[in-house]
Amino acid sequence: MPTKTPTAEFRSFTETPDLPEPLPEPARDELRLETVMAALSDPLRLHVVRKLLLEAERIDHPCGWFGIDRPKSSLTHHFRTLRDAGLIRQRQFGLTRGNQLRVDDIEARFPGLLALVAQWKPAP
Amino acid sequence: MPTKTPTAEFRSFTETPDLPEPLPEPARDELRLETVMAALSDPLRLHVVRKLLLEAERIDHPCGWFGIDRPKSSLTHHFRTLRDAGLIRQRQFGLTRGNQLRVDDIEARFPGLLALVAQWKPAP
DNA sequence: CTCCTAGTACGACTTGAATCGTACTACGGG
DNA sequence: CCCGTAGTACGATTCAAGTCGTACTAGGAG
């Protein structure tokens, strides 16, 4: 019997209902500083991580929530880069894909890194 | 009358004698997080910054000091990338070029970043 | 003056990243 | 059952980065 997928689009992941499995991602101890740095060297991805950090309220958010004016295929690329680097976790909620920041893993491996992202401002 | 260049190869920059001017570099308030992240996304440069941070003892060091087995033209490229990002300061001491980490500037703009570099280990 | 040395300049090559259009897929509503 | 919607897959293009060889330059030693 297949897993029953939750229907709520903005389900809090603190409630831990029958959540779908995250898409493939590196484990906490596989995170590499150089890879994380590379992922954060792009303003678009910096914006995504910062928004998740400051406004996500521990809720999964789909790609559209970030308000980025780019083709969908470009967004797919950037979100995949973030997931491959281990910065975000992605879960398939029915049609939409929920994104959350891996705050605990990042803070455990790279303490203080997220504080730098929080104080970042995009170039003028 | 041209500036008299110091002769000592490993001159401490705390002594502040008649030091040559640093090569062109971004000012402290021009440092950009995305540029710094990009500079630190390469293992070779991470090694350089980490070595300057942990072993430099506030002394300028020439490129050869880092023990990197690469062609000279490759090293020129990487050290220039670090200088353009604002991570290192380079001064011409006669023939050799002294490299120092811009600890104060980095710590002022990105507090905690150097601690992440200090705990970094190269991939196995 | 001549040689040695630390580094640059330039150019070529290769690889990977970013960007995007188009076609496609799968869930859920009516 | 059909459609709208959120996103992927694939492929083309463009551009920057890393890598390196070779030639060159400038300071200091003898």
XYZ file of C-alpha atoms (C1' of nucleotides) in Angstrom:
308
model
C 0.000 0.000 0.000
C 1.572 3.253 -1.106
C 2.165 6.113 1.286
C -0.775 8.445 1.588
C 0.486 11.857 0.519
C -0.585 14.844 2.634
C -2.814 17.255 0.794
C -1.959 20.499 2.578
C 0.345 22.637 0.482
C 1.868 24.513 3.386
C 2.095 21.829 6.000
C 4.321 22.570 8.962
C 7.065 19.982 9.211
C 7.016 20.215 12.977
C 3.699 18.348 13.064
C 5.392 15.271 11.589
C 2.368 13.567 10.089
C 2.927 10.920 7.441
C 5.469 12.990 5.549
C 6.781 11.793 2.184
C 10.455 10.869 2.141
C 12.878 13.677 1.252
C 14.445 13.560 -2.191
C 18.027 12.191 -2.220
C 20.369 14.448 -0.291
C 23.806 14.272 1.351
C 23.879 13.208 4.990
C 24.950 15.700 7.621
C 28.482 14.335 7.843
C 28.843 14.390 4.074
C 28.442 18.166 3.823
C 31.539 19.823 2.363
C 32.502 23.398 3.024
C 33.729 24.022 -0.511
C 30.464 22.711 -1.995
C 28.364 24.801 0.368
C 30.447 27.866 -0.456
C 29.955 27.264 -4.172
C 26.197 26.951 -3.686
C 26.159 30.241 -1.787
C 28.256 32.106 -4.347
C 25.177 32.847 -6.465
C 22.886 35.787 -5.564
C 19.728 33.939 -6.572
C 20.519 31.016 -4.290
C 21.641 33.329 -1.525
C 18.232 34.970 -1.782
C 16.479 31.607 -1.525
C 18.439 30.485 1.516
C 18.034 33.842 3.221
C 14.293 33.882 2.638
C 13.934 30.361 3.985
C 15.993 31.334 6.992
C 14.122 34.534 7.854
C 10.574 33.991 6.632
C 9.874 30.297 6.374
C 8.495 29.863 9.905
C 9.359 26.166 9.848
C 6.978 25.515 6.985
C 7.716 23.885 3.646
C 7.445 26.284 0.742
C 7.097 25.568 -2.981
C 9.356 27.212 -5.546
C 6.739 29.793 -6.475
C 6.720 31.195 -2.939
C 10.111 32.829 -3.441
C 8.920 35.266 -6.058
C 11.775 34.741 -8.477
C 11.157 35.927 -12.027
C 12.980 33.222 -13.966
C 11.951 30.330 -16.195
C 10.873 27.227 -14.338
C 13.731 25.198 -15.717
C 16.208 27.677 -14.267
C 14.623 27.372 -10.849
C 14.801 23.600 -11.032
C 18.537 23.923 -11.638
C 19.173 26.250 -8.685
C 17.037 24.314 -6.209
C 18.769 21.137 -7.221
C 22.152 22.766 -6.659
C 21.059 23.776 -3.168
C 19.794 20.291 -2.417
C 22.942 18.626 -3.757
C 25.016 20.884 -1.538
C 22.914 19.819 1.423
C 21.458 23.220 2.194
C 17.797 22.465 1.562
C 15.536 19.425 1.912
C 12.883 18.800 -0.710
C 9.726 16.756 -0.231
C 7.086 15.970 -2.809
C 3.657 17.018 -1.522
C 1.358 15.792 -4.207
C 2.033 18.139 -7.047
C 4.141 20.781 -5.380
C 7.616 20.327 -3.999
C 8.164 21.631 -0.490
C 11.487 23.274 0.320
C 12.903 23.695 3.791
C 16.266 24.840 5.067
C 18.377 22.184 6.837
C 19.056 24.587 9.673
C 20.170 22.027 12.259
C 22.518 20.195 9.905
C 24.092 23.393 8.609
C 24.489 24.878 12.052
C 26.008 21.653 13.360
C 28.617 21.444 10.643
C 29.213 25.126 9.876
C 28.251 27.138 12.944
C 27.707 30.812 12.178
C 27.349 30.355 8.437
C 23.626 31.081 8.433
C 24.191 34.268 10.406
C 26.307 35.497 7.500
C 23.510 34.702 5.065
C 20.995 36.472 7.301
C 22.958 39.733 7.179
C 23.498 39.554 3.424
C 21.957 42.175 1.121
C 21.784 41.821 -2.651
C 24.061 44.086 -4.691
C 22.531 47.453 -5.749
C 62.743 59.575 -5.572
C 61.320 56.068 -5.614
C 60.348 54.253 -2.415
C 63.145 52.272 -0.878
C 61.967 48.649 -0.838
C 62.652 46.593 2.291
C 65.089 43.782 1.784
C 63.869 41.233 4.348
C 61.856 38.460 2.723
C 59.850 37.544 5.798
C 59.263 40.905 7.340
C 56.601 41.082 10.012
C 53.936 43.568 9.037
C 53.455 44.585 12.651
C 56.758 46.393 12.576
C 55.380 48.782 9.978
C 58.644 50.007 8.463
C 58.501 51.671 5.092
C 56.234 49.030 3.607
C 55.476 49.060 -0.105
C 51.872 49.850 -0.992
C 49.541 46.851 -1.298
C 48.528 45.819 -4.795
C 45.049 47.023 -5.810
C 42.360 45.454 -3.636
C 38.724 46.076 -2.688
C 38.127 48.238 0.371
C 36.574 46.695 3.463
C 33.094 47.976 2.681
C 33.322 46.699 -0.874
C 33.649 43.067 0.147
C 30.769 40.965 -1.157
C 29.619 37.755 0.442
C 28.955 36.002 -2.875
C 32.438 36.856 -4.160
C 34.089 35.681 -0.965
C 32.082 32.459 -1.083
C 33.163 31.867 -4.669
C 36.798 32.403 -3.739
C 36.453 29.889 -0.908
C 34.739 27.256 -3.037
C 38.074 25.957 -4.315
C 40.104 23.519 -2.168
C 43.430 25.019 -3.191
C 42.385 28.499 -2.117
C 40.788 27.162 1.028
C 44.139 25.597 1.840
C 45.930 28.903 1.285
C 43.561 30.893 3.463
C 43.590 28.258 6.198
C 47.371 28.129 6.236
C 47.624 31.904 6.435
C 45.097 31.891 9.246
C 46.713 29.185 11.356
C 50.426 29.377 10.597
C 51.266 32.821 9.284
C 52.091 34.379 12.672
C 51.353 37.844 11.274
C 54.172 37.586 8.773
C 53.992 38.061 5.016
C 54.653 34.859 3.116
C 55.598 34.358 -0.535
C 53.712 31.912 -2.749
C 56.362 29.239 -2.379
C 55.790 29.041 1.383
C 52.464 27.252 0.905
C 53.985 24.119 -0.576
C 51.544 23.793 -3.444
C 52.665 21.543 -6.283
C 51.262 23.443 -9.249
C 52.711 25.480 -12.113
C 53.581 29.043 -11.202
C 51.020 30.477 -13.592
C 48.274 28.534 -11.802
C 49.337 29.960 -8.469
C 49.305 33.476 -9.884
C 45.695 32.887 -10.922
C 44.547 31.630 -7.515
C 46.315 34.300 -5.498
C 44.868 36.942 -7.726
C 41.387 35.500 -7.212
C 41.892 35.696 -3.457
C 43.116 39.261 -3.669
C 40.259 40.342 -5.946
C 37.796 38.866 -3.474
C 39.463 40.867 -0.721
C 40.673 37.918 1.319
C 44.418 38.528 1.067
C 46.676 41.548 0.776
C 49.713 41.377 -1.473
C 52.822 43.524 -1.190
C 55.834 43.514 -3.425
C 58.996 43.013 -1.352
C 61.717 43.398 -3.882
C 61.475 40.228 -5.907
C 59.041 38.192 -3.842
C 55.394 39.005 -3.233
C 54.262 38.871 0.385
C 50.810 37.492 1.136
C 48.847 38.188 4.287
C 45.297 37.423 5.331
C 43.022 40.442 5.818
C 41.849 39.076 9.128
C 40.400 42.278 10.548
C 38.501 43.215 7.412
C 37.063 39.732 6.974
C 36.090 39.419 10.594
C 34.475 42.839 10.559
C 32.324 42.122 7.552
C 31.763 38.370 7.911
C 32.187 37.447 11.563
C 32.723 33.749 12.092
C 33.703 33.010 8.514
C 37.356 32.424 9.317
C 36.392 30.003 12.085
C 34.726 27.864 9.435
C 37.883 27.923 7.348
C 39.979 27.010 10.380
C 37.970 23.834 11.008
C 38.038 22.796 7.345
C 39.833 19.611 6.278
C 40.615 18.749 2.650
C 38.628 15.894 1.102
C 40.208 12.427 1.429
C 77.655 42.357 -16.418
C 75.670 38.012 -15.993
C 73.055 34.724 -13.991
C 69.472 33.013 -10.869
C 65.013 33.444 -9.058
C 60.018 34.716 -7.925
C 56.731 35.914 -10.098
C 53.612 37.963 -14.269
C 51.451 37.976 -19.058
C 49.455 35.811 -22.618
C 47.229 32.418 -24.971
C 45.105 27.741 -25.644
C 42.387 24.194 -24.038
C 38.892 21.986 -21.310
C 35.324 21.714 -18.201
C 31.469 23.153 -15.734
C 27.865 26.689 -14.626
C 24.148 29.511 -15.849
C 20.420 30.405 -18.857
C 16.465 29.292 -21.285
C 12.921 27.104 -24.734
C 10.260 23.340 -25.538
C 8.332 19.081 -24.599
C 6.778 16.210 -21.143
C 4.666 14.201 -16.649
C 1.796 13.664 -12.833
C -1.583 15.269 -9.299
C -6.013 16.998 -8.248
C -10.414 19.554 -9.330
C -14.553 19.967 -11.803
C -12.441 12.314 -18.518
C -10.276 16.444 -19.477
C -7.845 20.370 -18.123
C -4.871 23.429 -15.384
C -0.895 23.475 -12.634
C 3.944 22.616 -10.533
C 7.510 21.012 -11.714
C 11.142 17.783 -14.455
C 13.988 16.346 -18.567
C 16.573 17.315 -22.305
C 19.266 19.869 -25.218
C 21.513 24.206 -27.066
C 24.070 28.127 -26.156
C 26.989 31.128 -23.861
C 30.348 32.426 -20.643
C 33.528 32.038 -16.805
C 36.896 29.236 -14.299
C 40.600 26.166 -13.820
C 44.835 24.356 -15.877
C 49.053 24.775 -17.862
C 53.143 25.811 -21.230
C 56.023 29.191 -22.772
C 57.933 33.552 -22.928
C 59.016 37.432 -20.382
C 60.498 40.841 -16.441
C 62.721 42.712 -12.593
C 65.607 42.464 -8.151
C 69.620 40.715 -5.919
C 74.048 37.978 -5.680
C 78.411 37.127 -7.306
